[in-house]
Every structure is written in C-alpha cells, then in structure tokens.
Amino acid sequence: TLWHTYDPLIIHLDDPMLPGRSTLMSEKSWHDAWRFNVGAEYAFTENWAFRIGYTYDESPINSGHVDYFVPGDNRHLFAAGVSWDKDSWTFDLSCFYEVVDDFDVKARPANGVYTGKFTDASGYSCAFSVVKRF
C-alpha cells in the first residue's frame, strides 16, 4: 500500500479552537507497507457458499510520528462469510474480527502527543448485502 502519500494531514478550521490557530498540521511521514491476504470459498450446495479469509496488514506508521488517530501497529483480520445465490438474487452475510498488535507511543509534547501505549485493540464488523442481477 502506498501510504507515503499520506503526508502531512492538514486540517483547516473555520472556527479556530485556539487563538490564532486556524490550521492544524500533523506530520505523518508514513512509509509504504505490505498487506498479505489469503482466502478460500467452498460451495457446499448449488445455492450456498462459505468463505473464510485472513489478512496481515503491516503498519505504515513511522514511530516518530505516531498519534492517537489510529492504532499504531500491525493488524490481523479474520473473516468469514456465507452467501445464498438463486436465479438472479444473491444474499451475502460477512463478518471480520480485527486484532491490532500492541504499540508504544513516544512523547512529542510540541505536537500534543504524550508517552502512551496501544494495548488490546480489537474490533469487528458485519455486513449484509442483497444483489439483484438484471
């Protein structure tokens, strides 16, 4: 992934939060990273299919520029889904669970970043979709 293009994050404020600061800037200096995916699909009947997958998403974050907007390290995503397909209709249900590796944050008080640690970061998401082919 070409994360080097995410540099810097500039936010222009219509109503400044601090006197004389209508622009906030966060230097990112992120580097390009690798993302590895593997998945499989098994059609167990003519109409039903089951899918599983795993993704390893390498962190692009330069530790000298980490902030609190996103978890700071490598991510592991475990996914599963099922679909039912009949004639011109498809119904899909999919879910994933994400685990983020722990990460230490180095202090940069001038940028409002203090020593900290990301721990036990995880989350999940589910989606349901309906497709009608014409």
Tab-separated table of N, CA, C and O in Angstrom:
chain	number	residue	atom	x	y	z
A	1	THR	N	0.845	-1.179	0.000
A	1	THR	CA	0.000	0.000	0.000
A	1	THR	C	0.886	1.236	0.000
A	1	THR	O	1.919	1.256	0.651
A	2	LEU	N	0.481	2.232	-0.707
A	2	LEU	CA	1.313	3.428	-0.921
A	2	LEU	C	0.998	4.516	0.106
A	2	LEU	O	0.558	5.609	-0.218
A	3	TRP	N	1.272	4.223	1.370
A	3	TRP	CA	0.985	5.154	2.441
A	3	TRP	C	1.881	6.387	2.433
A	3	TRP	O	1.574	7.376	3.106
A	4	HIS	N	2.966	6.390	1.694
A	4	HIS	CA	3.851	7.559	1.699
A	4	HIS	C	3.124	8.807	1.196
A	4	HIS	O	3.560	9.924	1.445
A	5	THR	N	1.997	8.627	0.506
A	5	THR	CA	1.241	9.778	0.011
A	5	THR	C	0.440	10.460	1.122
A	5	THR	O	-0.070	11.554	0.932
A	6	TYR	N	0.332	9.822	2.291
A	6	TYR	CA	-0.407	10.386	3.422
A	6	TYR	C	0.551	11.225	4.267
A	6	TYR	O	0.964	10.856	5.347
A	7	ASP	N	0.923	12.405	3.753
A	7	ASP	CA	1.889	13.240	4.442
A	7	ASP	C	1.769	14.670	3.960
A	7	ASP	O	1.949	14.906	2.770
A	8	PRO	N	1.546	15.632	4.739
A	8	PRO	CA	1.040	15.609	6.106
A	8	PRO	C	-0.487	15.688	6.110
A	8	PRO	O	-1.109	15.902	5.066
A	9	LEU	N	-1.096	15.545	7.296
A	9	LEU	CA	-2.528	15.752	7.463
A	9	LEU	C	-2.717	17.204	7.879
A	9	LEU	O	-2.201	17.632	8.906
A	10	ILE	N	-3.436	17.966	7.045
A	10	ILE	CA	-3.664	19.380	7.330
A	10	ILE	C	-5.163	19.602	7.490
A	10	ILE	O	-5.951	19.209	6.619
A	11	ILE	N	-5.548	20.216	8.600
A	11	ILE	CA	-6.958	20.493	8.879
A	11	ILE	C	-7.125	22.001	8.978
A	11	ILE	O	-6.471	22.662	9.793
A	12	HIS	N	-8.005	22.556	8.135
A	12	HIS	CA	-8.309	23.989	8.146
A	12	HIS	C	-9.594	24.190	8.951
A	12	HIS	O	-10.616	23.582	8.650
A	13	LEU	N	-9.534	25.041	9.968
A	13	LEU	CA	-10.660	25.268	10.866
A	13	LEU	C	-11.359	26.579	10.528
A	13	LEU	O	-10.714	27.625	10.449
A	14	ASP	N	-12.677	26.513	10.346
A	14	ASP	CA	-13.447	27.741	10.142
A	14	ASP	C	-13.511	28.555	11.435
A	14	ASP	O	-13.421	29.769	11.422
A	15	ASP	N	-13.696	27.843	12.561
A	15	ASP	CA	-13.726	28.478	13.874
A	15	ASP	C	-12.552	27.946	14.681
A	15	ASP	O	-12.626	26.840	15.228
A	16	PRO	N	-11.456	28.690	14.761
A	16	PRO	CA	-10.264	28.203	15.469
A	16	PRO	C	-10.564	27.829	16.917
A	16	PRO	O	-11.313	28.514	17.600
A	17	MET	N	-9.985	26.706	17.345
A	17	MET	CA	-10.140	26.261	18.736
A	17	MET	C	-9.180	27.014	19.645
A	17	MET	O	-9.460	27.234	20.806
A	18	LEU	N	-8.032	27.388	19.114
A	18	LEU	CA	-7.046	28.148	19.863
A	18	LEU	C	-6.850	29.490	19.176
A	18	LEU	O	-6.849	29.563	17.945
A	19	PRO	N	-6.672	30.562	19.939
A	19	PRO	CA	-6.475	31.877	19.317
A	19	PRO	C	-5.304	31.864	18.330
A	19	PRO	O	-4.218	31.388	18.641
A	20	GLY	N	-5.555	32.341	17.131
A	20	GLY	CA	-4.508	32.464	16.127
A	20	GLY	C	-4.151	31.171	15.408
A	20	GLY	O	-3.227	31.156	14.608
A	21	ARG	N	-4.867	30.072	15.675
A	21	ARG	CA	-4.558	28.794	15.002
A	21	ARG	C	-5.761	28.333	14.201
A	21	ARG	O	-6.663	27.684	14.718
A	22	SER	N	-5.789	28.693	12.940
A	22	SER	CA	-6.882	28.264	12.072
A	22	SER	C	-6.504	27.038	11.261
A	22	SER	O	-7.322	26.514	10.513
A	23	THR	N	-5.266	26.583	11.390
A	23	THR	CA	-4.797	25.389	10.688
A	23	THR	C	-4.064	24.483	11.667
A	23	THR	O	-3.239	24.945	12.453
A	24	LEU	N	-4.403	23.213	11.612
A	24	LEU	CA	-3.692	22.211	12.400
A	24	LEU	C	-2.967	21.295	11.434
A	24	LEU	O	-3.526	20.909	10.400
A	25	MET	N	-1.739	20.949	11.740
A	25	MET	CA	-0.969	20.069	10.865
A	25	MET	C	-0.361	18.947	11.690
A	25	MET	O	0.163	19.178	12.777
A	26	SER	N	-0.465	17.754	11.145
A	26	SER	CA	0.138	16.594	11.783
A	26	SER	C	1.032	15.914	10.748
A	26	SER	O	0.543	15.373	9.760
A	27	GLU	N	2.331	15.986	10.975
A	27	GLU	CA	3.300	15.360	10.068
A	27	GLU	C	3.182	13.852	10.201
A	27	GLU	O	3.216	13.317	11.299
A	28	LYS	N	3.032	13.136	9.103
A	28	LYS	CA	2.851	11.690	9.147
A	28	LYS	C	4.138	10.937	8.805
A	28	LYS	O	4.512	10.031	9.520
A	29	SER	N	4.751	11.247	7.688
A	29	SER	CA	5.956	10.537	7.240
A	29	SER	C	5.773	9.019	7.268
A	29	SER	O	6.654	8.276	7.673
A	30	TRP	N	4.594	8.570	6.879
A	30	TRP	CA	4.329	7.136	6.841
A	30	TRP	C	5.082	6.512	5.681
A	30	TRP	O	5.394	7.165	4.689
A	31	HIS	N	5.390	5.253	5.785
A	31	HIS	CA	6.101	4.551	4.719
A	31	HIS	C	5.175	3.523	4.066
A	31	HIS	O	4.155	3.136	4.633
A	32	ASP	N	5.531	3.117	2.871
A	32	ASP	CA	4.755	2.092	2.179
A	32	ASP	C	4.831	0.796	2.986
A	32	ASP	O	5.808	0.540	3.683
A	33	ALA	N	3.778	0.001	2.906
A	33	ALA	CA	3.707	-1.216	3.713
A	33	ALA	C	3.117	-2.354	2.886
A	33	ALA	O	2.475	-2.133	1.858
A	34	TRP	N	3.327	-3.549	3.370
A	34	TRP	CA	2.801	-4.741	2.708
A	34	TRP	C	1.495	-5.165	3.357
A	34	TRP	O	1.283	-4.986	4.544
A	35	ARG	N	0.632	-5.743	2.544
A	35	ARG	CA	-0.627	-6.328	3.013
A	35	ARG	C	-0.729	-7.698	2.373
A	35	ARG	O	-0.647	-7.822	1.149
A	36	PHE	N	-0.904	-8.720	3.191
A	36	PHE	CA	-0.985	-10.094	2.700
A	36	PHE	C	-2.371	-10.651	2.997
A	36	PHE	O	-2.873	-10.507	4.120
A	37	ASN	N	-2.980	-11.270	1.989
A	37	ASN	CA	-4.323	-11.820	2.130
A	37	ASN	C	-4.342	-13.263	1.652
A	37	ASN	O	-3.661	-13.605	0.677
A	38	VAL	N	-5.154	-14.074	2.289
A	38	VAL	CA	-5.408	-15.425	1.813
A	38	VAL	C	-6.875	-15.725	2.122
A	38	VAL	O	-7.408	-15.287	3.143
A	39	GLY	N	-7.510	-16.421	1.215
A	39	GLY	CA	-8.916	-16.731	1.424
A	39	GLY	C	-9.319	-17.967	0.652
A	39	GLY	O	-8.594	-18.439	-0.234
A	40	ALA	N	-10.464	-18.501	1.015
A	40	ALA	CA	-10.989	-19.678	0.336
A	40	ALA	C	-12.510	-19.603	0.309
A	40	ALA	O	-13.127	-19.012	1.205
A	41	GLU	N	-13.085	-20.178	-0.713
A	41	GLU	CA	-14.532	-20.269	-0.826
A	41	GLU	C	-14.897	-21.718	-1.115
A	41	GLU	O	-14.248	-22.379	-1.926
A	42	TYR	N	-15.926	-22.197	-0.439
A	42	TYR	CA	-16.390	-23.559	-0.636
A	42	TYR	C	-17.884	-23.529	-0.917
A	42	TYR	O	-18.667	-23.017	-0.100
A	43	ALA	N	-18.294	-24.007	-2.085
A	43	ALA	CA	-19.713	-24.091	-2.440
A	43	ALA	C	-20.222	-25.449	-1.962
A	43	ALA	O	-19.926	-26.472	-2.567
A	44	PHE	N	-20.968	-25.456	-0.859
A	44	PHE	CA	-21.389	-26.740	-0.325
A	44	PHE	C	-22.721	-27.217	-0.870
A	44	PHE	O	-23.100	-28.367	-0.647
A	45	THR	N	-23.438	-26.384	-1.593
A	45	THR	CA	-24.580	-26.810	-2.417
A	45	THR	C	-24.582	-25.913	-3.642
A	45	THR	O	-23.748	-25.010	-3.778
A	46	GLU	N	-25.553	-26.119	-4.495
A	46	GLU	CA	-25.668	-25.288	-5.701
A	46	GLU	C	-25.938	-23.831	-5.351
A	46	GLU	O	-25.537	-22.927	-6.068
A	47	ASN	N	-26.611	-23.595	-4.218
A	47	ASN	CA	-27.016	-22.234	-3.858
A	47	ASN	C	-26.217	-21.611	-2.707
A	47	ASN	O	-26.233	-20.407	-2.536
A	48	TRP	N	-25.547	-22.424	-1.907
A	48	TRP	CA	-24.877	-21.929	-0.713
A	48	TRP	C	-23.357	-22.005	-0.850
A	48	TRP	O	-22.826	-23.002	-1.308
A	49	ALA	N	-22.683	-20.937	-0.412
A	49	ALA	CA	-21.218	-20.905	-0.417
A	49	ALA	C	-20.746	-20.312	0.909
A	49	ALA	O	-21.401	-19.444	1.490
A	50	PHE	N	-19.597	-20.795	1.365
A	50	PHE	CA	-18.990	-20.329	2.599
A	50	PHE	C	-17.588	-19.828	2.283
A	50	PHE	O	-16.875	-20.434	1.499
A	51	ARG	N	-17.199	-18.684	2.896
A	51	ARG	CA	-15.888	-18.099	2.646
A	51	ARG	C	-15.186	-17.822	3.972
A	51	ARG	O	-15.822	-17.447	4.950
A	52	ILE	N	-13.869	-17.982	3.955
A	52	ILE	CA	-13.040	-17.577	5.092
A	52	ILE	C	-11.817	-16.847	4.556
A	52	ILE	O	-11.433	-17.034	3.395
A	53	GLY	N	-11.218	-16.015	5.394
A	53	GLY	CA	-10.031	-15.299	4.955
A	53	GLY	C	-9.217	-14.785	6.117
A	53	GLY	O	-9.689	-14.681	7.251
A	54	TYR	N	-7.975	-14.481	5.824
A	54	TYR	CA	-7.066	-13.886	6.792
A	54	TYR	C	-6.263	-12.805	6.078
A	54	TYR	O	-5.828	-12.984	4.940
A	55	THR	N	-6.069	-11.686	6.768
A	55	THR	CA	-5.257	-10.586	6.249
A	55	THR	C	-4.254	-10.164	7.306
A	55	THR	O	-4.607	-9.999	8.478
A	56	TYR	N	-3.013	-10.000	6.882
A	56	TYR	CA	-1.987	-9.390	7.728
A	56	TYR	C	-1.680	-8.043	7.091
A	56	TYR	O	-1.246	-7.971	5.948
A	57	ASP	N	-1.943	-6.980	7.832
A	57	ASP	CA	-1.760	-5.621	7.324
A	57	ASP	C	-0.623	-4.978	8.107
A	57	ASP	O	-0.765	-4.650	9.279
A	58	GLU	N	0.533	-4.828	7.442
A	58	GLU	CA	1.714	-4.248	8.076
A	58	GLU	C	1.487	-2.768	8.343
A	58	GLU	O	0.934	-2.055	7.515
A	59	SER	N	1.933	-2.304	9.482
A	59	SER	CA	1.764	-0.905	9.843
A	59	SER	C	2.645	0.010	8.986
A	59	SER	O	3.834	-0.246	8.833
A	60	PRO	N	2.079	1.104	8.474
A	60	PRO	CA	2.876	2.072	7.716
A	60	PRO	C	3.420	3.202	8.587
A	60	PRO	O	4.137	4.062	8.110
A	61	ILE	N	3.080	3.197	9.875
A	61	ILE	CA	3.343	4.347	10.732
A	61	ILE	C	4.809	4.436	11.137
A	61	ILE	O	5.391	3.475	11.615
A	62	ASN	N	5.371	5.601	10.919
A	62	ASN	CA	6.704	5.930	11.395
A	62	ASN	C	6.565	6.211	12.884
A	62	ASN	O	5.846	7.120	13.282
A	63	SER	N	7.242	5.437	13.736
A	63	SER	CA	7.052	5.566	15.188
A	63	SER	C	7.363	6.968	15.707
A	63	SER	O	6.847	7.365	16.742
A	64	GLY	N	8.163	7.718	14.994
A	64	GLY	CA	8.460	9.090	15.405
A	64	GLY	C	7.338	10.063	15.108
A	64	GLY	O	7.390	11.213	15.534
A	65	HIS	N	6.306	9.617	14.371
A	65	HIS	CA	5.188	10.493	14.023
A	65	HIS	C	3.839	9.894	14.385
A	65	HIS	O	2.804	10.336	13.902
A	66	VAL	N	3.823	8.887	15.239
A	66	VAL	CA	2.559	8.251	15.615
A	66	VAL	C	1.686	9.245	16.387
A	66	VAL	O	2.191	10.148	17.049
A	67	ASP	N	0.383	9.117	16.244
A	67	ASP	CA	-0.548	9.941	17.009
A	67	ASP	C	-1.677	9.050	17.505
A	67	ASP	O	-1.585	7.833	17.434
A	68	TYR	N	-2.734	9.652	17.980
A	68	TYR	CA	-3.822	8.879	18.584
A	68	TYR	C	-4.995	8.642	17.641
A	68	TYR	O	-6.021	8.127	18.059
A	69	PHE	N	-4.877	9.002	16.374
A	69	PHE	CA	-5.997	8.857	15.445
A	69	PHE	C	-6.250	7.417	15.038
A	69	PHE	O	-7.378	7.030	14.791
A	70	VAL	N	-5.212	6.635	14.923
A	70	VAL	CA	-5.366	5.239	14.501
A	70	VAL	C	-4.471	4.365	15.365
A	70	VAL	O	-3.438	4.812	15.845
A	71	PRO	N	-4.887	3.106	15.583
A	71	PRO	CA	-3.976	2.200	16.298
A	71	PRO	C	-2.660	2.109	15.542
A	71	PRO	O	-2.630	2.128	14.312
A	72	GLY	N	-1.566	1.983	16.280
A	72	GLY	CA	-0.275	2.202	15.681
A	72	GLY	C	0.511	1.031	15.161
A	72	GLY	O	1.656	1.208	14.826
A	73	ASP	N	-0.027	-0.173	15.101
A	73	ASP	CA	0.845	-1.253	14.676
A	73	ASP	C	0.130	-2.235	13.750
A	73	ASP	O	-0.990	-1.998	13.312
A	74	ASN	N	0.804	-3.332	13.493
A	74	ASN	CA	0.309	-4.340	12.552
A	74	ASN	C	-1.077	-4.846	12.952
A	74	ASN	O	-1.401	-4.918	14.130
A	75	ARG	N	-1.862	-5.203	11.931
A	75	ARG	CA	-3.222	-5.670	12.170
A	75	ARG	C	-3.405	-7.072	11.600
A	75	ARG	O	-2.848	-7.413	10.562
A	76	HIS	N	-4.223	-7.856	12.284
A	76	HIS	CA	-4.606	-9.192	11.839
A	76	HIS	C	-6.122	-9.191	11.695
A	76	HIS	O	-6.822	-8.837	12.643
A	77	LEU	N	-6.622	-9.568	10.516
A	77	LEU	CA	-8.058	-9.604	10.286
A	77	LEU	C	-8.472	-11.030	9.936
A	77	LEU	O	-7.880	-11.650	9.039
A	78	PHE	N	-9.482	-11.532	10.639
A	78	PHE	CA	-10.023	-12.862	10.411
A	78	PHE	C	-11.452	-12.678	9.918
A	78	PHE	O	-12.254	-12.007	10.575
A	79	ALA	N	-11.763	-13.257	8.763
A	79	ALA	CA	-13.061	-13.009	8.147
A	79	ALA	C	-13.772	-14.311	7.793
A	79	ALA	O	-13.130	-15.330	7.519
A	80	ALA	N	-15.103	-14.236	7.792
A	80	ALA	CA	-15.916	-15.373	7.371
A	80	ALA	C	-17.197	-14.823	6.747
A	80	ALA	O	-17.648	-13.722	7.086
A	81	GLY	N	-17.748	-15.584	5.844
A	81	GLY	CA	-18.976	-15.148	5.205
A	81	GLY	C	-19.727	-16.313	4.602
A	81	GLY	O	-19.180	-17.396	4.386
A	82	VAL	N	-20.980	-16.073	4.341
A	82	VAL	CA	-21.826	-17.077	3.716
A	82	VAL	C	-22.711	-16.362	2.690
A	82	VAL	O	-23.083	-15.200	2.877
A	83	SER	N	-22.997	-17.037	1.584
A	83	SER	CA	-23.880	-16.433	0.581
A	83	SER	C	-24.861	-17.469	0.059
A	83	SER	O	-24.576	-18.664	0.011
A	84	TRP	N	-26.013	-16.983	-0.301
A	84	TRP	CA	-27.055	-17.789	-0.916
A	84	TRP	C	-27.352	-17.157	-2.267
A	84	TRP	O	-27.615	-15.954	-2.344
A	85	ASP	N	-27.282	-17.949	-3.314
A	85	ASP	CA	-27.445	-17.461	-4.683
A	85	ASP	C	-28.533	-18.281	-5.375
A	85	ASP	O	-28.458	-19.517	-5.410
A	86	LYS	N	-29.549	-17.609	-5.901
A	86	LYS	CA	-30.640	-18.292	-6.580
A	86	LYS	C	-31.140	-17.405	-7.711
A	86	LYS	O	-31.502	-16.252	-7.487
A	87	ASP	N	-31.105	-17.955	-8.919
A	87	ASP	CA	-31.548	-17.240	-10.104
A	87	ASP	C	-30.788	-15.917	-10.221
A	87	ASP	O	-29.590	-15.911	-10.375
A	88	SER	N	-31.478	-14.796	-10.110
A	88	SER	CA	-30.811	-13.506	-10.273
A	88	SER	C	-30.576	-12.801	-8.943
A	88	SER	O	-30.249	-11.621	-8.915
A	89	TRP	N	-30.728	-13.521	-7.820
A	89	TRP	CA	-30.564	-12.940	-6.499
A	89	TRP	C	-29.367	-13.539	-5.771
A	89	TRP	O	-29.122	-14.732	-5.856
A	90	THR	N	-28.663	-12.689	-5.020
A	90	THR	CA	-27.607	-13.154	-4.125
A	90	THR	C	-27.749	-12.415	-2.792
A	90	THR	O	-27.925	-11.196	-2.773
A	91	PHE	N	-27.675	-13.179	-1.713
A	91	PHE	CA	-27.707	-12.626	-0.364
A	91	PHE	C	-26.395	-13.003	0.310
A	91	PHE	O	-26.034	-14.182	0.347
A	92	ASP	N	-25.679	-12.007	0.818
A	92	ASP	CA	-24.374	-12.231	1.443
A	92	ASP	C	-24.376	-11.716	2.877
A	92	ASP	O	-24.870	-10.621	3.148
A	93	LEU	N	-23.770	-12.495	3.761
A	93	LEU	CA	-23.512	-12.073	5.127
A	93	LEU	C	-22.027	-12.309	5.379
A	93	LEU	O	-21.513	-13.397	5.121
A	94	SER	N	-21.334	-11.276	5.853
A	94	SER	CA	-19.893	-11.422	6.131
A	94	SER	C	-19.559	-10.686	7.424
A	94	SER	O	-20.204	-9.707	7.784
A	95	CYS	N	-18.542	-11.194	8.101
A	95	CYS	CA	-18.060	-10.576	9.345
A	95	CYS	C	-16.551	-10.688	9.397
A	95	CYS	O	-15.971	-11.608	8.814
A	96	PHE	N	-15.920	-9.725	10.067
A	96	PHE	CA	-14.486	-9.860	10.328
A	96	PHE	C	-14.190	-9.410	11.743
A	96	PHE	O	-14.920	-8.616	12.335
A	97	TYR	N	-13.125	-9.957	12.278
A	97	TYR	CA	-12.620	-9.594	13.594
A	97	TYR	C	-11.185	-9.126	13.400
A	97	TYR	O	-10.395	-9.793	12.722
A	98	GLU	N	-10.866	-7.976	13.965
A	98	GLU	CA	-9.545	-7.363	13.781
A	98	GLU	C	-8.818	-7.267	15.116
A	98	GLU	O	-9.404	-6.864	16.116
A	99	VAL	N	-7.549	-7.640	15.118
A	99	VAL	CA	-6.701	-7.532	16.300
A	99	VAL	C	-5.490	-6.685	15.904
A	99	VAL	O	-4.853	-6.943	14.883
A	100	VAL	N	-5.185	-5.672	16.707
A	100	VAL	CA	-4.055	-4.788	16.437
A	100	VAL	C	-2.970	-5.071	17.465
A	100	VAL	O	-3.242	-5.133	18.667
A	101	ASP	N	-1.735	-5.263	16.989
A	101	ASP	CA	-0.606	-5.505	17.893
A	101	ASP	C	-0.404	-4.309	18.826
A	101	ASP	O	-0.682	-3.160	18.460
A	102	ASP	N	0.087	-4.580	20.031
A	102	ASP	CA	0.397	-3.511	20.988
A	102	ASP	C	1.504	-2.621	20.420
A	102	ASP	O	2.342	-3.062	19.642
A	103	PHE	N	1.484	-1.347	20.832
A	103	PHE	CA	2.434	-0.385	20.285
A	103	PHE	C	2.715	0.692	21.322
A	103	PHE	O	1.790	1.211	21.955
A	104	ASP	N	3.984	1.035	21.511
A	104	ASP	CA	4.381	2.109	22.423
A	104	ASP	C	4.434	3.431	21.668
A	104	ASP	O	4.954	3.500	20.554
A	105	VAL	N	3.910	4.485	22.292
A	105	VAL	CA	3.911	5.832	21.708
A	105	VAL	C	4.979	6.653	22.407
A	105	VAL	O	4.977	6.753	23.640
A	106	LYS	N	5.867	7.224	21.626
A	106	LYS	CA	6.913	8.086	22.181
A	106	LYS	C	6.375	9.518	22.302
A	106	LYS	O	5.651	9.991	21.433
A	107	ALA	N	6.757	10.195	23.362
A	107	ALA	CA	6.266	11.548	23.621
A	107	ALA	C	6.789	12.549	22.593
A	107	ALA	O	7.951	12.505	22.201
A	108	ARG	N	5.890	13.446	22.158
A	108	ARG	CA	6.206	14.603	21.338
A	108	ARG	C	5.295	15.746	21.811
A	108	ARG	O	4.318	16.099	21.159
A	109	PRO	N	5.585	16.306	23.000
A	109	PRO	CA	4.693	17.305	23.594
A	109	PRO	C	4.407	18.496	22.685
A	109	PRO	O	3.323	19.060	22.742
A	110	ALA	N	5.347	18.882	21.851
A	110	ALA	CA	5.117	20.015	20.949
A	110	ALA	C	3.967	19.741	19.984
A	110	ALA	O	3.327	20.668	19.498
A	111	ASN	N	3.690	18.462	19.716
A	111	ASN	CA	2.587	18.077	18.828
A	111	ASN	C	1.371	17.601	19.619
A	111	ASN	O	0.435	17.063	19.034
A	112	GLY	N	1.397	17.735	20.932
A	112	GLY	CA	0.280	17.280	21.748
A	112	GLY	C	0.236	15.770	21.919
A	112	GLY	O	-0.805	15.207	22.241
A	113	VAL	N	1.365	15.089	21.706
A	113	VAL	CA	1.434	13.637	21.840
A	113	VAL	C	2.302	13.316	23.053
A	113	VAL	O	3.438	13.778	23.157
A	114	TYR	N	1.754	12.523	23.959
A	114	TYR	CA	2.465	12.165	25.176
A	114	TYR	C	2.737	10.668	25.204
A	114	TYR	O	2.126	9.898	24.465
A	115	THR	N	3.665	10.245	26.033
A	115	THR	CA	4.008	8.835	26.140
A	115	THR	C	2.753	8.031	26.439
A	115	THR	O	1.948	8.396	27.284
A	116	GLY	N	2.587	6.956	25.694
A	116	GLY	CA	1.411	6.119	25.884
A	116	GLY	C	1.612	4.760	25.261
A	116	GLY	O	2.716	4.412	24.815
A	117	LYS	N	0.545	3.990	25.230
A	117	LYS	CA	0.630	2.643	24.693
A	117	LYS	C	-0.743	2.227	24.170
A	117	LYS	O	-1.753	2.468	24.821
A	118	PHE	N	-0.754	1.630	22.977
A	118	PHE	CA	-1.954	0.997	22.460
A	118	PHE	C	-1.907	-0.454	22.923
A	118	PHE	O	-0.929	-1.160	22.659
A	119	THR	N	-2.930	-0.901	23.630
A	119	THR	CA	-2.978	-2.296	24.060
A	119	THR	C	-4.380	-2.849	23.861
A	119	THR	O	-5.371	-2.110	23.938
A	120	ASP	N	-4.428	-4.125	23.581
A	120	ASP	CA	-5.698	-4.844	23.464
A	120	ASP	C	-6.671	-4.194	22.484
A	120	ASP	O	-7.880	-4.179	22.714
A	121	ALA	N	-6.156	-3.641	21.394
A	121	ALA	CA	-7.011	-3.022	20.390
A	121	ALA	C	-7.607	-4.106	19.503
A	121	ALA	O	-6.893	-4.951	18.960
A	122	SER	N	-8.919	-4.085	19.378
A	122	SER	CA	-9.600	-5.038	18.507
A	122	SER	C	-10.959	-4.475	18.130
A	122	SER	O	-11.444	-3.523	18.732
A	123	GLY	N	-11.552	-5.062	17.140
A	123	GLY	CA	-12.873	-4.630	16.710
A	123	GLY	C	-13.453	-5.633	15.738
A	123	GLY	O	-12.771	-6.557	15.291
A	124	TYR	N	-14.704	-5.461	15.433
A	124	TYR	CA	-15.346	-6.354	14.479
A	124	TYR	C	-16.353	-5.575	13.655
A	124	TYR	O	-16.781	-4.480	14.031
A	125	SER	N	-16.721	-6.154	12.544
A	125	SER	CA	-17.704	-5.547	11.656
A	125	SER	C	-18.443	-6.651	10.921
A	125	SER	O	-17.853	-7.674	10.574
A	126	CYS	N	-19.715	-6.445	10.710
A	126	CYS	CA	-20.523	-7.378	9.930
A	126	CYS	C	-21.275	-6.596	8.866
A	126	CYS	O	-21.594	-5.423	9.039
A	127	ALA	N	-21.529	-7.264	7.761
A	127	ALA	CA	-22.237	-6.623	6.647
A	127	ALA	C	-23.207	-7.619	6.028
A	127	ALA	O	-22.944	-8.822	5.988
A	128	PHE	N	-24.300	-7.097	5.529
A	128	PHE	CA	-25.271	-7.907	4.819
A	128	PHE	C	-25.576	-7.180	3.508
A	128	PHE	O	-25.787	-5.967	3.504
A	129	SER	N	-25.562	-7.907	2.416
A	129	SER	CA	-25.854	-7.263	1.138
A	129	SER	C	-26.808	-8.126	0.322
A	129	SER	O	-26.845	-9.358	0.467
A	130	VAL	N	-27.563	-7.456	-0.522
A	130	VAL	CA	-28.514	-8.096	-1.425
A	130	VAL	C	-28.191	-7.614	-2.830
A	130	VAL	O	-28.052	-6.411	-3.059
A	131	VAL	N	-28.064	-8.563	-3.762
A	131	VAL	CA	-27.773	-8.220	-5.155
A	131	VAL	C	-28.879	-8.780	-6.040
A	131	VAL	O	-29.263	-9.949	-5.907
A	132	LYS	N	-29.369	-7.955	-6.938
A	132	LYS	CA	-30.347	-8.382	-7.949
A	132	LYS	C	-29.727	-8.123	-9.311
A	132	LYS	O	-29.382	-7.000	-9.637
A	133	ARG	N	-29.515	-9.184	-10.085
A	133	ARG	CA	-28.953	-9.046	-11.430
A	133	ARG	C	-30.080	-8.915	-12.452
A	133	ARG	O	-31.063	-9.660	-12.393
A	134	PHE	N	-29.925	-7.972	-13.377
A	134	PHE	CA	-30.949	-7.742	-14.424
A	134	PHE	C	-30.463	-8.233	-15.748
A	134	PHE	O	-29.321	-8.254	-16.061
